[in-house]
Amino acid sequence: MNIVVIGHVDHGKSTVIGRLMADTHSLPEGKLEQVKARCARDARPFEYAFLLDALKDEQAQGITIDSARCFFRSAQREYIIIDAPGHIEFLRNMISGAARAEAALLIIDAKEGVQENSRRHGYLLSMLGIRQVAVCVNKMDLADYSQAVFESIRDEYRAFLQQIGVEALDFIPCSAREGDNIVANSDRMPWYRGPSTLDIVDSFAKEQDTIDKPFRFPVQDVYKFTESGDDRRIVAGRIETGSINVGDEVIFLPSGKRSKIASIEGFNVPVQTGACAGQSTGFTLTEQVYVNPGELMCKASDTPAQTGTHLAVNIFWMNRQPMIYNKKYKIKLAGARMPVWLREVVTVLDASELTTNSNRQQIERHDVAECILETLKPIAFDLTTEIAQTGRFVIIDNYEIAGGGVVLKAVESATNRVTERVQQREQRWQRSTITPQVRSTRYNQRSTLVLICGPANTGKEKLAKALEEDLFQSGRYVYYLGLSNSSLSMDVTESGERDEYIRRLGEVSHLFTDAGLILIATISDLDDYELETINTLNQPSDFRIINVGPNRFSRTQVDLQIDELNDIPAAVQEIKKLLTAQRYLIEYYL
Amino acid sequence: MDQLETLESQSIFILREAYRSFQNLVMLWSIGKDSTVLLWLARKAFFGHAPIPLLHIDTSYKIPEMIEYRDRFAREWKLNLIVGQNVEALKAKQTFPDSNATRLQCCGRLKSEALKHTLSGEWPRRVLNHETGEYDIVEGGEPFTGVIVGARADEEGSRSKERYFSPRDQHNEWDVSEQPLELWNQFKTDFAPGTHVRIHPLLDWTELNIWEYIERENIPIIGLYFDRGGGKRYRSLGCFPCTFPVESTAKNVSEIVEELRSGKFSNIAERSGRAQDKEDFSGLETLRRDGYM
Ligand SMILES: Nc1nc2c(ncn2[C@@H]2O[C@H](COP(=O)(O)OP(=O)(O)OP(=O)(O)O)[C@@H](O)[C@H]2O)c(=O)[nH]1
Ligand SMILES: [Mg+2]
């Protein structure tokens, strides 16, 4: 069980843990003596915190800089206790530590009382999804072990927690330095006979409800180790919530593809017929649907996850550079990774004062903000209140995880970044007197975009060139856009350069079709959403889809499917037939 | 799920995340128990396969049995094995056993330097050829940008502060106070050109967890860990001039588990048998900042 210890700087977090370890004899033999001897050698007072603050800089400054893991075993069970730093400068490190925990111990200094980060840490716990909290009022020795001091801090902090909808399991008066109420009750506080810090730690409950929730399996990867003589196609990942059995029908979101579980795979394990939350596992499917890493596999009989491009979220921002409008970030939500933009800041909250501000245009470091995000393509998610594991995300800014957040709700939006762009374009565009109809009559053709799609390396470019040549030779106004994307691989999709390519293709195609031409372009691994973007940008003209190789669209109807490109001239003739039948190529009437 | 199942699942998740995110990925294999468990977890993650190449840094002072073990399982499990070495330093005898370096300097040369230049591809790599059964020398290999390491947080203070995905700059340096945000199993998988990432799937495991897992999974482990008659065994493996066996009569995995759980080692740190840690108490943090594992 993982437990994080948090609170304001210097309130005694590391000392509490050090003391807990020492008094339960959990330290390696000689460790305490070694640290004491080193302190004596350097002529400085011994600190229990030195047992944890292992970095040179930490010991020199007497401060925790980065979260540490300490391994601890009580009579009941094994723990990883995470010692978080309290200084605001290291809030990021506190979050990294706390996010791994299932429960938290919050430390408040009896002499200093509730401070800024006592509150901020408390607030962040609720965002991090940690519901079990207990509070230690520490350094009671500095407050004469006064019951009144303890109770006043308890009441003040309890009221704060109430405001953010959190209830502490218990409040414990203690002194880490003197060892009071750490592993046992102390005579110095006869007025307190409640649980000790150790009792509280042992009383935190393991989260149990994940198995009863709907099944959620973020697809981490799809493996096929053919070169090692293994033909299984395995959809791999970790089950976040719920359970599944062989034979269950599944649906992948956002693509909507469906299949059934054929087998549950593993290495050095007996044959399995079911799997449940927490397991890193893999499945083979009865029907080979094409899925990308990042999709969310749900059970068809469960409530499915939601999908959409506009999300109302709560974000905490940790970067020195603020989060701003019109800058492309990357979101990572469960297995999905995708470009994302900040569209609207609703309110910004000061997490330590709980004051809000609704006039802010950007999100500064350490802010907590309610805002609207727009993703490049639909993304699958749950609301944080329903399934925490698939209702939270991080934002990447310039290679760094810059913040995290939780999904509050899906937002319906009539417009998006692409339609807004088209609107702006149309407003500015000065149309000439030569209408599309006039051009069409002159050129004896209707303009269109012929998109040749399919997986990489299927000969799409050759086909495109042959088609251009044939059409040109027969007197058509045609252009092949030789700006292929085949060099752009999958991970370029993630880093977001591909969406720029798609946008350009849409804009360029709009120019050519507006000029009355037939534009031919090739693109690998086009998906339904990208096609939609191209189509929106290319309006009012339309497009025709020629697919070479396996068809990986889930909603789009392709106009011509070519399984294998063996005979290019024949394929060219087929495309021409299609274009003629649909009256793009207008025949002369005698 | 019990503790071991939870640890296993998390490590597999991390390995798959690394495999998904990095093109040039390598896993360090020291032949010791931790990195052998790591290798086993990789075979779990990839359903019996080992698609990530393994790198062994051979200081030439490894106990010979370690090399035999390495080659045997590399062949049996069809591992893509790469071996790196600081040939120059060995030729020039710039080592501790040759009395030309302190223990720490020797580690720096034979391990850190060798690792750094083998990872970058500047130094030749020896690559096991499964057809001939021999090692081919490969020059000018591509740099590895993701390096999977079997470090555990319980080993030593500075390791307790590591991230699962921990960036290193051009000089292999670890900036301890500026570590990336890591939350909800979202790791640092994006990085600027010229930097690379160390990946630590075993961070949450203790030494006891490692042995419990070896026992549960029945992982073949090198015999040096067991008492084979003399009342001594190795608790951690390294170079023979600097690693010493401990007094113990544990003859098999379950006896080791017992010894760690409630026996004589239940309260004694693993690295107490390593001489180089003692020269300077913060020596390991310094070494690690420079890329030592
Ligand atoms: N008198 C008294 N001093 C204490 C007690 N607990 C901790 N201290 C002292 O308070 C100082 C700070 O303690 P730490 O444990 O380092 O505090 P921390 O909360 O871990 O600080 P950061 O991690 O830097 O935020 C040290 O000098 C401790 O000796 C206590 O119960 N009584
Ligand atoms: Mg501290």
Short mmCIF file of N, CA, C and O in Angstrom, two decimals, chain A residues 27-29 38 41 52 54-56 58 66-69 71 73 78 92-93 96 99 127-128 220-221 223 225 228 230 232 234 237-238 265 267-268 278-282 316 330 332 334-335 337 392-394 399-401 405 491 494, chain B residues 1 3 9-10 12-13 16-17 19-21 23 40 43-44 46-49 51 153-154 157 160-164 176-193 203-204 206 208-209 217 267 281-282 285-286:
data_model
loop_
_atom_site.label_atom_id
_atom_site.label_comp_id
_atom_site.label_asym_id
_atom_site.label_seq_id
_atom_site.Cartn_x
_atom_site.Cartn_y
_atom_site.Cartn_z
N LEU A 27 14.40 0.20 10.13
CA LEU A 27 15.59 0.68 9.43
C LEU A 27 16.60 -0.43 9.31
O LEU A 27 16.69 -1.30 10.18
N PRO A 28 17.39 -0.41 8.25
CA PRO A 28 18.46 -1.40 8.16
C PRO A 28 19.40 -1.23 9.35
O PRO A 28 19.59 -0.12 9.84
N GLU A 29 19.97 -2.36 9.76
CA GLU A 29 20.85 -2.33 10.91
C GLU A 29 21.98 -1.33 10.69
O GLU A 29 22.58 -1.28 9.63
N ARG A 38 27.55 10.53 11.56
CA ARG A 38 27.88 11.53 10.55
C ARG A 38 27.53 12.93 11.05
O ARG A 38 28.28 13.88 10.83
N ARG A 41 30.15 13.96 13.50
CA ARG A 41 31.39 14.32 12.80
C ARG A 41 31.29 15.73 12.23
O ARG A 41 32.22 16.51 12.28
N LEU A 52 15.85 10.21 5.56
CA LEU A 52 15.13 10.21 4.29
C LEU A 52 15.69 11.21 3.30
O LEU A 52 15.70 10.96 2.09
N ALA A 54 18.13 12.15 1.49
CA ALA A 54 19.40 11.51 1.20
C ALA A 54 20.30 12.34 0.31
O ALA A 54 21.51 12.10 0.25
N LEU A 55 19.74 13.31 -0.38
CA LEU A 55 20.58 14.06 -1.31
C LEU A 55 21.45 15.05 -0.55
O LEU A 55 21.06 15.58 0.48
N LYS A 56 22.62 15.28 -1.10
CA LYS A 56 23.56 16.20 -0.46
C LYS A 56 22.92 17.56 -0.23
O LYS A 56 23.03 18.16 0.83
N GLU A 58 19.84 18.31 0.02
CA GLU A 58 18.77 18.26 1.01
C GLU A 58 19.33 18.34 2.42
O GLU A 58 18.81 19.07 3.27
N ASP A 66 13.02 16.43 -3.18
CA ASP A 66 12.24 15.52 -4.03
C ASP A 66 11.62 14.41 -3.20
O ASP A 66 12.18 13.97 -2.20
N SER A 67 10.46 13.96 -3.66
CA SER A 67 9.77 12.87 -2.99
C SER A 67 10.66 11.63 -2.92
O SER A 67 11.34 11.30 -3.89
N ALA A 68 10.61 10.95 -1.77
CA ALA A 68 11.38 9.71 -1.63
C ALA A 68 10.44 8.57 -1.31
O ALA A 68 9.38 8.76 -0.72
N ARG A 69 10.82 7.38 -1.75
CA ARG A 69 10.06 6.19 -1.36
C ARG A 69 10.78 5.53 -0.19
O ARG A 69 11.97 5.30 -0.25
N PHE A 71 10.54 2.10 2.26
CA PHE A 71 9.87 0.81 2.37
C PHE A 71 9.69 0.49 3.83
O PHE A 71 10.62 0.62 4.62
N ARG A 73 7.36 -1.93 6.75
CA ARG A 73 6.51 -3.09 6.93
C ARG A 73 6.00 -3.06 8.36
O ARG A 73 6.78 -3.08 9.30
N GLU A 78 2.85 -4.53 3.98
CA GLU A 78 3.98 -3.78 3.41
C GLU A 78 3.52 -2.42 2.94
O GLU A 78 2.42 -2.28 2.40
N ARG A 92 5.85 20.44 -7.77
CA ARG A 92 5.85 19.44 -8.83
C ARG A 92 6.30 18.08 -8.30
O ARG A 92 5.74 17.04 -8.62
N ASN A 93 7.34 18.10 -7.47
CA ASN A 93 7.85 16.85 -6.91
C ASN A 93 6.88 16.26 -5.90
O ASN A 93 6.76 15.05 -5.77
N SER A 96 4.30 14.49 -8.01
CA SER A 96 4.80 13.21 -8.52
C SER A 96 4.72 12.14 -7.45
O SER A 96 4.40 10.99 -7.73
N ALA A 99 0.82 11.42 -6.38
CA ALA A 99 0.00 10.75 -7.39
C ALA A 99 0.15 9.23 -7.34
O ALA A 99 -0.66 8.51 -7.88
N MET A 127 -7.91 16.53 -6.14
CA MET A 127 -7.74 16.44 -7.60
C MET A 127 -6.97 15.20 -8.01
O MET A 127 -7.19 14.64 -9.07
N LEU A 128 -6.03 14.80 -7.18
CA LEU A 128 -5.24 13.62 -7.51
C LEU A 128 -6.05 12.34 -7.30
O LEU A 128 -5.61 11.26 -7.66
N GLN A 220 -2.52 -0.12 -25.14
CA GLN A 220 -1.17 0.43 -25.03
C GLN A 220 -0.40 0.17 -26.32
O GLN A 220 0.38 0.98 -26.77
N ASP A 221 -0.66 -0.99 -26.90
CA ASP A 221 0.06 -1.36 -28.10
C ASP A 221 -0.61 -2.58 -28.72
O ASP A 221 -1.42 -3.25 -28.07
N TYR A 223 0.70 -6.01 -30.63
CA TYR A 223 1.93 -6.73 -30.93
C TYR A 223 1.69 -7.85 -31.92
O TYR A 223 0.68 -8.56 -31.85
N PHE A 225 4.63 -10.61 -33.20
CA PHE A 225 6.04 -10.95 -33.29
C PHE A 225 6.24 -12.01 -34.37
O PHE A 225 6.66 -13.13 -34.08
N SER A 228 9.57 -13.80 -34.97
CA SER A 228 9.94 -14.88 -34.05
C SER A 228 8.98 -16.06 -34.19
O SER A 228 8.85 -16.87 -33.29
N ASP A 230 5.68 -16.10 -34.39
CA ASP A 230 4.48 -16.03 -33.56
C ASP A 230 3.42 -15.26 -34.34
O ASP A 230 3.61 -14.11 -34.68
N ARG A 232 0.26 -14.67 -33.35
CA ARG A 232 -0.80 -14.03 -32.56
C ARG A 232 -0.75 -12.52 -32.76
O ARG A 232 0.32 -11.92 -32.76
N ILE A 234 -1.77 -9.48 -30.74
CA ILE A 234 -2.19 -9.28 -29.35
C ILE A 234 -2.40 -7.81 -29.05
O ILE A 234 -1.54 -6.98 -29.29
N GLY A 237 -2.22 -4.13 -22.92
CA GLY A 237 -2.47 -2.98 -22.07
C GLY A 237 -2.75 -3.41 -20.65
O GLY A 237 -2.54 -4.57 -20.30
N ARG A 238 -3.22 -2.47 -19.87
CA ARG A 238 -3.59 -2.80 -18.50
C ARG A 238 -5.06 -2.50 -18.29
O ARG A 238 -5.56 -1.46 -18.73
N GLU A 265 -4.00 -13.65 -23.26
CA GLU A 265 -2.63 -14.15 -23.43
C GLU A 265 -1.74 -13.80 -22.25
O GLU A 265 -1.96 -12.82 -21.55
N PHE A 267 2.53 -15.00 -20.45
CA PHE A 267 3.72 -15.83 -20.54
C PHE A 267 3.96 -16.46 -19.18
O PHE A 267 3.89 -15.77 -18.15
N ASN A 268 4.21 -17.74 -19.16
CA ASN A 268 4.44 -18.48 -17.92
C ASN A 268 3.25 -18.39 -16.97
O ASN A 268 3.40 -18.20 -15.77
N GLY A 278 -6.43 -3.98 -12.87
CA GLY A 278 -5.09 -4.03 -12.29
C GLY A 278 -4.13 -4.87 -13.11
O GLY A 278 -2.92 -4.67 -13.05
N GLN A 279 -4.65 -5.81 -13.88
CA GLN A 279 -3.75 -6.71 -14.61
C GLN A 279 -3.22 -6.08 -15.89
O GLN A 279 -3.98 -5.50 -16.67
N SER A 280 -1.91 -6.22 -16.11
CA SER A 280 -1.33 -5.91 -17.42
C SER A 280 -1.42 -7.18 -18.22
O SER A 280 -0.82 -8.19 -17.85
N THR A 281 -2.17 -7.15 -19.30
CA THR A 281 -2.44 -8.40 -19.99
C THR A 281 -2.53 -8.16 -21.49
O THR A 281 -2.06 -7.12 -21.98
N GLY A 282 -3.08 -9.11 -22.22
CA GLY A 282 -3.24 -8.96 -23.66
C GLY A 282 -4.33 -9.88 -24.16
O GLY A 282 -4.60 -10.92 -23.55
N PHE A 316 -4.43 21.55 -13.08
CA PHE A 316 -3.42 22.26 -12.28
C PHE A 316 -2.17 22.38 -13.13
O PHE A 316 -1.76 21.44 -13.80
N LYS A 330 0.10 18.88 -26.05
CA LYS A 330 -0.25 17.48 -26.27
C LYS A 330 -0.94 16.97 -25.03
O LYS A 330 -0.52 17.28 -23.92
N LYS A 332 -2.19 13.59 -22.89
CA LYS A 332 -2.09 12.13 -22.73
C LYS A 332 -3.18 11.74 -21.75
O LYS A 332 -3.17 12.14 -20.60
N ALA A 334 -5.27 8.30 -20.55
CA ALA A 334 -5.16 6.84 -20.63
C ALA A 334 -4.12 6.52 -21.70
O ALA A 334 -3.01 7.04 -21.62
N GLY A 335 -4.45 5.76 -22.74
CA GLY A 335 -3.43 5.44 -23.73
C GLY A 335 -3.32 6.47 -24.86
O GLY A 335 -2.39 6.43 -25.65
N ARG A 337 -2.72 9.86 -27.02
CA ARG A 337 -1.80 11.00 -27.06
C ARG A 337 -2.19 11.82 -28.26
O ARG A 337 -2.27 11.29 -29.36
N ARG A 392 -8.82 11.32 -16.26
CA ARG A 392 -7.74 12.24 -15.92
C ARG A 392 -6.67 12.20 -17.00
O ARG A 392 -6.59 11.26 -17.78
N PHE A 393 -5.86 13.24 -17.02
CA PHE A 393 -4.92 13.38 -18.14
C PHE A 393 -3.75 14.26 -17.72
O PHE A 393 -3.80 14.90 -16.66
N VAL A 394 -2.73 14.28 -18.55
CA VAL A 394 -1.65 15.26 -18.36
C VAL A 394 -1.49 16.04 -19.65
O VAL A 394 -1.91 15.60 -20.73
N TYR A 399 7.97 19.07 -24.53
CA TYR A 399 8.56 17.81 -24.04
C TYR A 399 8.29 17.52 -22.57
O TYR A 399 8.61 16.44 -22.09
N GLU A 400 7.76 18.47 -21.81
CA GLU A 400 7.60 18.24 -20.37
C GLU A 400 6.14 18.06 -20.01
O GLU A 400 5.28 18.75 -20.55
N ILE A 401 5.89 17.20 -19.03
CA ILE A 401 4.55 17.15 -18.46
C ILE A 401 4.40 18.43 -17.65
O ILE A 401 5.14 18.67 -16.70
N GLY A 405 -4.90 17.08 -15.05
CA GLY A 405 -6.27 17.53 -14.86
C GLY A 405 -7.25 16.38 -14.86
O GLY A 405 -6.89 15.22 -15.11
N ASP A 491 4.68 8.09 -35.13
CA ASP A 491 4.90 8.93 -33.96
C ASP A 491 4.94 10.41 -34.31
O ASP A 491 4.86 11.26 -33.44
N GLU A 494 1.76 11.70 -33.27
CA GLU A 494 1.68 12.06 -31.88
C GLU A 494 2.33 13.41 -31.61
O GLU A 494 1.81 14.22 -30.88
N MET B 1 -5.55 -8.56 -6.13
CA MET B 1 -4.15 -8.81 -6.50
C MET B 1 -3.25 -8.62 -5.28
O MET B 1 -3.43 -7.66 -4.53
N GLN B 3 0.65 -8.15 -3.44
CA GLN B 3 1.74 -7.19 -3.65
C GLN B 3 2.59 -7.52 -4.88
O GLN B 3 2.90 -6.66 -5.69
N SER B 9 2.55 -6.13 -12.50
CA SER B 9 1.70 -5.45 -13.47
C SER B 9 2.23 -4.05 -13.78
O SER B 9 2.27 -3.63 -14.94
N GLN B 10 2.67 -3.36 -12.74
CA GLN B 10 3.20 -2.01 -12.94
C GLN B 10 4.49 -2.05 -13.78
O GLN B 10 4.67 -1.24 -14.69
N ILE B 12 5.40 -4.31 -15.97
CA ILE B 12 5.06 -4.65 -17.35
C ILE B 12 4.50 -3.43 -18.06
O ILE B 12 4.86 -3.12 -19.20
N PHE B 13 3.65 -2.69 -17.35
CA PHE B 13 3.09 -1.47 -17.93
C PHE B 13 4.20 -0.51 -18.33
O PHE B 13 4.19 0.06 -19.43
N ARG B 16 6.13 -1.75 -21.43
CA ARG B 16 5.37 -1.56 -22.67
C ARG B 16 5.30 -0.10 -23.06
O ARG B 16 5.33 0.25 -24.24
N GLU B 17 5.20 0.76 -22.05
CA GLU B 17 5.16 2.19 -22.32
C GLU B 17 6.50 2.62 -22.96
O GLU B 17 6.52 3.41 -23.90
N TYR B 19 8.55 0.67 -24.66
CA TYR B 19 8.64 0.06 -25.98
C TYR B 19 7.80 0.83 -27.00
O TYR B 19 8.18 1.00 -28.15
N ARG B 20 6.69 1.35 -26.53
CA ARG B 20 5.83 2.13 -27.42
C ARG B 20 6.47 3.47 -27.75
O ARG B 20 6.30 3.99 -28.85
N SER B 21 7.20 4.05 -26.80
CA SER B 21 7.61 5.45 -26.93
C SER B 21 9.00 5.66 -27.50
O SER B 21 9.31 6.74 -27.97
N GLN B 23 12.29 4.60 -29.95
CA GLN B 23 12.72 3.82 -31.09
C GLN B 23 13.98 3.02 -30.77
O GLN B 23 14.07 1.86 -31.08
N TRP B 40 13.02 -11.13 -17.31
CA TRP B 40 11.86 -12.02 -17.22
C TRP B 40 10.56 -11.23 -17.39
O TRP B 40 9.64 -11.66 -18.09
N ARG B 43 9.93 -10.51 -20.93
CA ARG B 43 9.35 -11.65 -21.64
C ARG B 43 7.87 -11.78 -21.29
O ARG B 43 7.05 -12.20 -22.11
N LYS B 44 7.50 -11.40 -20.07
CA LYS B 44 6.08 -11.38 -19.70
C LYS B 44 5.35 -10.29 -20.50
O LYS B 44 4.27 -10.53 -21.03
N PHE B 46 6.03 -8.98 -23.28
CA PHE B 46 5.95 -9.20 -24.73
C PHE B 46 5.63 -10.66 -25.05
O PHE B 46 6.03 -11.19 -26.07
N PHE B 47 4.94 -11.30 -24.14
CA PHE B 47 4.34 -12.61 -24.39
C PHE B 47 5.37 -13.65 -24.83
O PHE B 47 5.17 -14.37 -25.81
N GLY B 48 6.47 -13.70 -24.10
CA GLY B 48 7.48 -14.72 -24.35
C GLY B 48 8.62 -14.26 -25.23
O GLY B 48 9.62 -14.96 -25.35
N HIS B 49 8.48 -13.09 -25.83
CA HIS B 49 9.54 -12.59 -26.70
C HIS B 49 10.40 -11.56 -25.97
O HIS B 49 9.98 -11.03 -24.94
N PRO B 51 11.87 -8.41 -27.42
CA PRO B 51 12.14 -7.53 -28.56
C PRO B 51 13.11 -6.39 -28.25
O PRO B 51 13.55 -5.72 -29.17
N ALA B 153 14.43 1.45 -5.60
CA ALA B 153 14.47 2.61 -4.70
C ALA B 153 15.01 2.25 -3.32
O ALA B 153 15.55 3.10 -2.62
N ASP B 154 14.91 1.00 -2.92
CA ASP B 154 15.35 0.64 -1.56
C ASP B 154 16.86 0.43 -1.47
O ASP B 154 17.40 0.21 -0.40
N GLY B 157 19.92 5.86 -0.82
CA GLY B 157 19.18 7.11 -0.70
C GLY B 157 18.83 7.81 -1.99
O GLY B 157 17.66 8.12 -2.24
N SER B 160 16.07 6.41 -4.07
CA SER B 160 14.69 6.48 -3.57
C SER B 160 13.98 7.69 -4.16
O SER B 160 12.78 7.84 -4.01
N LYS B 161 14.72 8.54 -4.82
CA LYS B 161 14.13 9.77 -5.37
C LYS B 161 13.97 9.69 -6.89
O LYS B 161 13.71 10.71 -7.53
N GLU B 162 14.19 8.55 -7.47
CA GLU B 162 14.15 8.44 -8.93
C GLU B 162 12.73 8.47 -9.45
O GLU B 162 11.78 8.16 -8.76
N ARG B 163 12.61 8.80 -10.73
CA ARG B 163 11.35 8.65 -11.45
C ARG B 163 11.39 7.33 -12.22
O ARG B 163 12.46 6.79 -12.48
N TYR B 164 10.22 6.87 -12.63
CA TYR B 164 10.19 5.68 -13.49
C TYR B 164 10.88 6.01 -14.83
O TYR B 164 11.64 5.21 -15.35
N VAL B 176 18.98 16.08 -10.20
CA VAL B 176 18.09 15.52 -9.19
C VAL B 176 16.98 16.49 -8.77
O VAL B 176 15.88 16.06 -8.46
N SER B 177 17.26 17.78 -8.76
CA SER B 177 16.25 18.69 -8.23
C SER B 177 15.25 19.11 -9.30
O SER B 177 14.21 19.67 -9.01
N GLU B 178 15.55 18.83 -10.56
CA GLU B 178 14.64 19.24 -11.64
C GLU B 178 14.03 18.01 -12.32
O GLU B 178 14.00 17.93 -13.55
N GLN B 179 13.58 17.08 -11.53
CA GLN B 179 13.02 15.88 -12.16
C GLN B 179 11.63 16.15 -12.70
O GLN B 179 10.91 16.99 -12.19
N PRO B 180 11.26 15.43 -13.74
CA PRO B 180 9.97 15.72 -14.37
C PRO B 180 8.78 15.33 -13.49
O PRO B 180 8.89 14.50 -12.61
N LEU B 181 7.68 15.97 -13.80
CA LEU B 181 6.42 15.61 -13.19
C LEU B 181 6.03 14.22 -13.70
O LEU B 181 6.19 13.93 -14.87
N GLU B 182 5.56 13.40 -12.82
CA GLU B 182 5.16 12.04 -13.21
C GLU B 182 3.90 11.71 -12.45
O GLU B 182 3.91 11.68 -11.23
N LEU B 183 2.79 11.58 -13.15
CA LEU B 183 1.60 11.27 -12.38
C LEU B 183 0.63 10.38 -13.16
O LEU B 183 0.57 10.44 -14.37
N TRP B 184 -0.08 9.59 -12.37
CA TRP B 184 -1.10 8.71 -12.91
C TRP B 184 -0.56 7.83 -14.04
O TRP B 184 -1.23 7.61 -15.05
N ASN B 185 0.63 7.37 -13.87
CA ASN B 185 1.20 6.50 -14.89
C ASN B 185 1.37 7.17 -16.23
O ASN B 185 1.37 6.51 -17.27
N GLN B 186 1.48 8.46 -16.22
CA GLN B 186 1.90 9.17 -17.43
C GLN B 186 3.34 9.59 -17.17
O GLN B 186 3.62 10.30 -16.21
N PHE B 187 4.23 9.13 -18.04
CA PHE B 187 5.65 9.32 -17.81
C PHE B 187 6.24 10.27 -18.83
O PHE B 187 5.59 10.64 -19.80
N LYS B 188 7.51 10.60 -18.61
CA LYS B 188 8.18 11.47 -19.57
C LYS B 188 8.60 10.64 -20.78
O LYS B 188 9.61 9.96 -20.76
N THR B 189 7.78 10.70 -21.81
CA THR B 189 8.09 9.94 -23.02
C THR B 189 8.40 10.87 -24.19
O THR B 189 8.57 10.41 -25.31
N ASP B 190 8.46 12.16 -23.92
CA ASP B 190 8.84 13.12 -24.96
C ASP B 190 10.15 13.75 -24.52
O ASP B 190 10.29 14.14 -23.37
N PHE B 191 11.09 13.86 -25.43
CA PHE B 191 12.34 14.47 -25.00
C PHE B 191 13.03 15.17 -26.15
O PHE B 191 12.88 14.79 -27.31
N ALA B 192 13.78 16.20 -25.78
CA ALA B 192 14.46 17.00 -26.78
C ALA B 192 15.60 16.20 -27.40
O ALA B 192 16.17 15.33 -26.74
N PRO B 193 15.93 16.49 -28.68
CA PRO B 193 17.03 15.79 -29.32
C PRO B 193 18.31 15.93 -28.47
O PRO B 193 18.54 16.98 -27.88
N LEU B 203 11.58 0.14 -9.69
CA LEU B 203 11.77 1.11 -8.62
C LEU B 203 11.04 0.75 -7.33
O LEU B 203 11.55 0.96 -6.24
N ASP B 204 9.84 0.18 -7.46
CA ASP B 204 9.04 -0.08 -6.26
C ASP B 204 9.31 -1.44 -5.63
O ASP B 204 8.66 -1.81 -4.66
N THR B 206 11.38 -4.31 -3.53
CA THR B 206 12.44 -4.47 -2.55
C THR B 206 13.23 -5.73 -2.90
O THR B 206 12.80 -6.55 -3.72
N LEU B 208 13.57 -8.24 -1.09
CA LEU B 208 12.74 -9.39 -0.75
C LEU B 208 11.71 -9.68 -1.85
O LEU B 208 11.52 -10.83 -2.25
N ASN B 209 11.09 -8.62 -2.37
CA ASN B 209 10.13 -8.81 -3.47
C ASN B 209 10.78 -9.53 -4.64
O ASN B 209 10.17 -10.40 -5.27
N GLU B 217 7.93 -17.39 -9.78
CA GLU B 217 7.99 -17.61 -11.23
C GLU B 217 8.97 -18.72 -11.61
O GLU B 217 9.04 -19.10 -12.77
N ASN B 267 17.24 -7.25 8.40
CA ASN B 267 17.48 -5.84 8.73
C ASN B 267 18.81 -5.33 8.23
O ASN B 267 19.33 -4.33 8.73
N PHE B 281 30.54 8.38 1.59
CA PHE B 281 29.15 7.96 1.78
C PHE B 281 28.20 8.51 0.74
O PHE B 281 27.16 7.96 0.48
N SER B 282 28.57 9.64 0.14
CA SER B 282 27.68 10.12 -0.92
C SER B 282 28.24 9.74 -2.29
O SER B 282 27.87 10.30 -3.31
N GLU B 285 25.72 8.75 -5.03
CA GLU B 285 24.97 9.85 -5.64
C GLU B 285 25.84 10.53 -6.69
O GLU B 285 25.38 10.84 -7.79
N THR B 286 27.13 10.73 -6.34
CA THR B 286 28.04 11.36 -7.28
C THR B 286 28.20 10.50 -8.53
O THR B 286 28.09 10.98 -9.65
#
